[in-house]
């Protein structure tokens, strides 16, 4: 096959994998179906597949938990591919890499032409940074934190596109269709309605999702995409720890480049087109660990200097990353040091934040941090928009791990979807029966508390109890006390006397902490708009043996 | 020079024109015009020879009960004309399965849809604005599948389907209303009868909560008046109360099978107040005890003395 055909095969492969990635991302949400009422609600597709195939994720969690969680064995496939073909993942598969490739191509900089482009595509010392990041994150894993997920490209793609790009596009679309709706033109209205319905069934959910502080996640995505104007595929060359990880294994690849330096005329066309900055040009050694196997150089070379082939002559090749041993050790040490540094900053044991409500099925906090790679799959899938990337609520180490913010969305009683998509088991794959506590203790993620100074029946002699209505447990964790209490009439009486009094009958709510599962439904629906009169904190969560208040327990083996 | 002057003149003139058109006297909301409420009355003229309320009992299938109750009122043809767009509004409020009796029984909904099609309806739409996450409510209530199987269009409450309407009630002034219910030719209310901790009993009139968007959690502060306001705004063609299984306590969402009781009754009526007045007896209440039923009666929306109506038990 001619090399031009192969380059096109690569482009098709890139587009196909990017499309598949986006399709899975769009499908990461529950859209309902005609399934019968008793069918367990599960997603029909393995939407987290790209993360399961990610060997950097597998390595981090292997080092931190000493186990490989379920589907992560798929990452061995990608490792095997790398052992044969080198970093083909970067050039042919990685959706984030394709995004950079694509952006570099459609928004090229005016200043990045000819010689300038050749210069920026030469192998540069900055490319070592990604190895140092990788060492640091692997060491952090050994020390007990999968914080490296912050820099994993698949995690970034899910997080940034899922939590920032899609909701933002939906928002703009919603505003636009509201404006066309205002215009009052019937055909236009029904056309936008059809479009809205279609998009709600394919791309997003039927309601606008809001994610806590995602402006920051969005800005970082824009910034790293922008860098492609200065240095093509800046992310992949300089920062990507997954690329570095694959680079380390690329040294064994059976497939590689062979150069005929004698034929080279130094036209540098290879460098103009190089994606990996792996020194394809004549007169220097090719850097196998940096090469994305995109084959652009071979296809650009007019003199047939460059050839990719099986079992190439290794003389003109450098296979190992060009990192100094000392710097590598230093960066690993720094990575390992992140963990104690973050943890003495008062979070886990000493001053645990009450807002860190973890999704149902989450493992105990320390283990959670060993596993959670901040991929945001759970936040994307949550049908109620309940899960959000934490900022500093869970400490510096917990940045972008999922927390439940009941004011925005509560945990749906029969839902277990977040555990189904979590690729690393930070949220375990629990069943509905386990969650609801059929014949066992239900999974509790916190406890609700009343602020009696704000709760309407308590503080303002006004009937309410929407919280009680929404409390999903049976018997309800919220019970009411019927009282008849005085209330001042809101009309001033004459000649300066106090307004008259009347009595009203109200139901005052109470929480039964042994029944409350902390789902947050009560907080979500509380009509006291700004600061709710009932709120949930994480105390009493099932996953922790220490974060408790009460000594007694309830018998959950009642029939029902 | 001249060119510049005229350009500046144009800009100034344009700005002045824009200011004239969009001039804001700052009286927003101060003297809002008294507009008439946009009420929706879908009732058909009464027929003096036919009953206004029917109660069906003693059948082993809910479908048979629905058929019997509606036949007793003169059949679906009395309510649905050829070519009508009919909206069937069950209660799909909660993420519960049929056995919990928190939502309308899917078999009852499907039978109503079938009868409407048989009477010549062009389109039958089944929809509700749920309390819990709608996709789950629609699937797990069993209503999505049951309605789809008999050819209904099942519409989920997406955000863009709500439009601000003037209800002009005592407490409900303007509120986002669910558009499928506004655009219908005929509306059939198919609530489920159940206990409710605040309003004590809910079925027909309270079911209109599911026609509102926005933050309806505030309505509980004056639940009875807001239910009466809603029933004033929306007068259905027909009400079919599902009391096949009835949630006797822990309402409105239940969750424990033991809370529900099989009562095997269907109440059909052209009078939503009477339907509620009859229905509340099923959970051991009387219409006098329930303020919103009394208010509906006083506002002339129907009668709480259902025995005064022409009624039959079949
Ligand atoms: S947080 Fe609750 S509602 Fe959200 S995905 Fe997890 S289980 Fe479902
Ligand atoms: S908990 Fe959420 S963010 Fe963390 S790894 Fe699991 S799915 Fe990803
Ligand atoms: S958090 Fe609120 S709604 Fe959820 S179980 Fe506790 S009291 Fe009930």
Coordinates of N, CA, C and O and ligand atoms in Angstrom, one line a residue, chain A residues 51 155 359 362 368 371-379 387 400-402 418 421-427, ligand 2:
Chain A
X51 N -11.5 5.0 28.8 CA -10.8 5.0 30.0 C -10.3 3.6 30.4 O -9.2 3.4 31.0
X155 N -9.2 11.5 30.5 CA -9.9 12.1 31.6 C -10.2 13.6 31.3 O -11.3 14.1 31.5
X359 N -20.6 10.2 46.0 CA -21.7 9.4 45.4 C -21.9 8.1 46.1 O -21.0 7.5 46.7
X362 N -19.4 4.8 46.9 CA -18.0 5.2 47.0 C -17.3 4.5 48.1 O -17.9 4.2 49.2
X368 N -10.7 6.1 48.3 CA -11.3 6.9 47.2 C -10.3 7.7 46.5 O -10.2 7.7 45.2
X371 N -8.2 5.8 44.2 CA -8.8 5.3 43.0 C -9.3 6.4 42.0 O -9.3 6.2 40.8
X372 N -9.9 7.4 42.6 CA -10.6 8.4 41.7 C -9.6 9.1 40.8 O -8.6 9.7 41.2
X373 N -9.8 9.0 39.5 CA -8.9 9.6 38.5 C -9.5 10.9 38.0 O -9.0 11.4 37.0
X374 N -10.5 11.4 38.6 CA -11.1 12.7 38.2 C -11.6 12.7 36.7 O -11.4 13.8 36.1
X375 N -12.1 11.6 36.3 CA -12.5 11.6 34.8 C -13.8 12.2 34.6 O -14.1 12.5 33.4
X376 N -14.6 12.3 35.6 CA -15.9 13.0 35.5 C -17.0 12.2 34.8 O -18.0 12.7 34.4
X377 N -16.7 10.9 34.6 CA -17.7 10.0 34.0 C -19.0 10.0 34.9 O -20.1 10.1 34.4
X378 N -18.8 10.0 36.2 CA -19.9 9.9 37.1 C -20.7 11.2 37.0 O -21.9 11.2 37.1
X379 N -20.0 12.3 36.9 CA -20.7 13.6 36.9 C -21.5 13.7 35.6 O -22.6 14.3 35.5
X387 N -23.9 15.4 40.8 CA -22.4 15.3 41.0 C -21.7 16.4 40.3 O -21.9 16.7 39.1
X400 N -11.4 18.3 41.7 CA -12.2 17.7 40.6 C -12.6 16.2 40.8 O -13.0 15.6 39.9
X401 N -12.5 15.8 42.1 CA -13.1 14.5 42.4 C -14.6 14.8 42.6 O -15.0 16.0 42.8
X402 N -15.5 13.8 42.5 CA -16.9 14.1 42.5 C -17.5 14.4 43.9 O -17.2 13.7 44.8
X418 N -23.7 6.0 38.5 CA -22.4 6.5 38.7 C -21.4 5.4 38.9 O -20.3 5.3 38.4
X421 N -20.4 3.4 35.7 CA -19.5 4.0 34.7 C -18.1 4.3 35.3 O -17.2 4.5 34.6
X422 N -18.0 4.3 36.6 CA -16.7 4.6 37.2 C -15.7 3.5 36.8 O -15.8 2.4 37.2
X423 N -14.6 3.9 36.1 CA -13.7 2.9 35.6 C -12.8 2.3 36.6 O -12.2 1.2 36.3
X424 N -12.6 2.9 37.7 CA -11.6 2.5 38.7 C -12.1 1.9 40.0 O -11.3 1.5 40.8
X425 N -13.4 1.9 40.1 CA -14.0 1.4 41.3 C -14.0 2.4 42.5 O -14.2 1.9 43.7
X426 N -13.7 3.6 42.3 CA -13.8 4.6 43.4 C -15.2 4.6 43.8 O -15.5 4.7 45.0
X427 N -16.1 4.5 42.8 CA -17.6 4.3 43.1 C -17.8 2.8 42.7 O -17.6 2.5 41.5
Ligands
LIG2 S1 -15.3 8.7 40.8 FE1 -16.0 9.7 39.0 S2 -14.3 11.0 38.4 FE2 -13.5 9.5 39.8 S3 -12.8 7.9 38.5 FE3 -14.8 7.3 39.1 S4 -16.0 8.1 37.5 FE4 -14.1 9.1 37.3

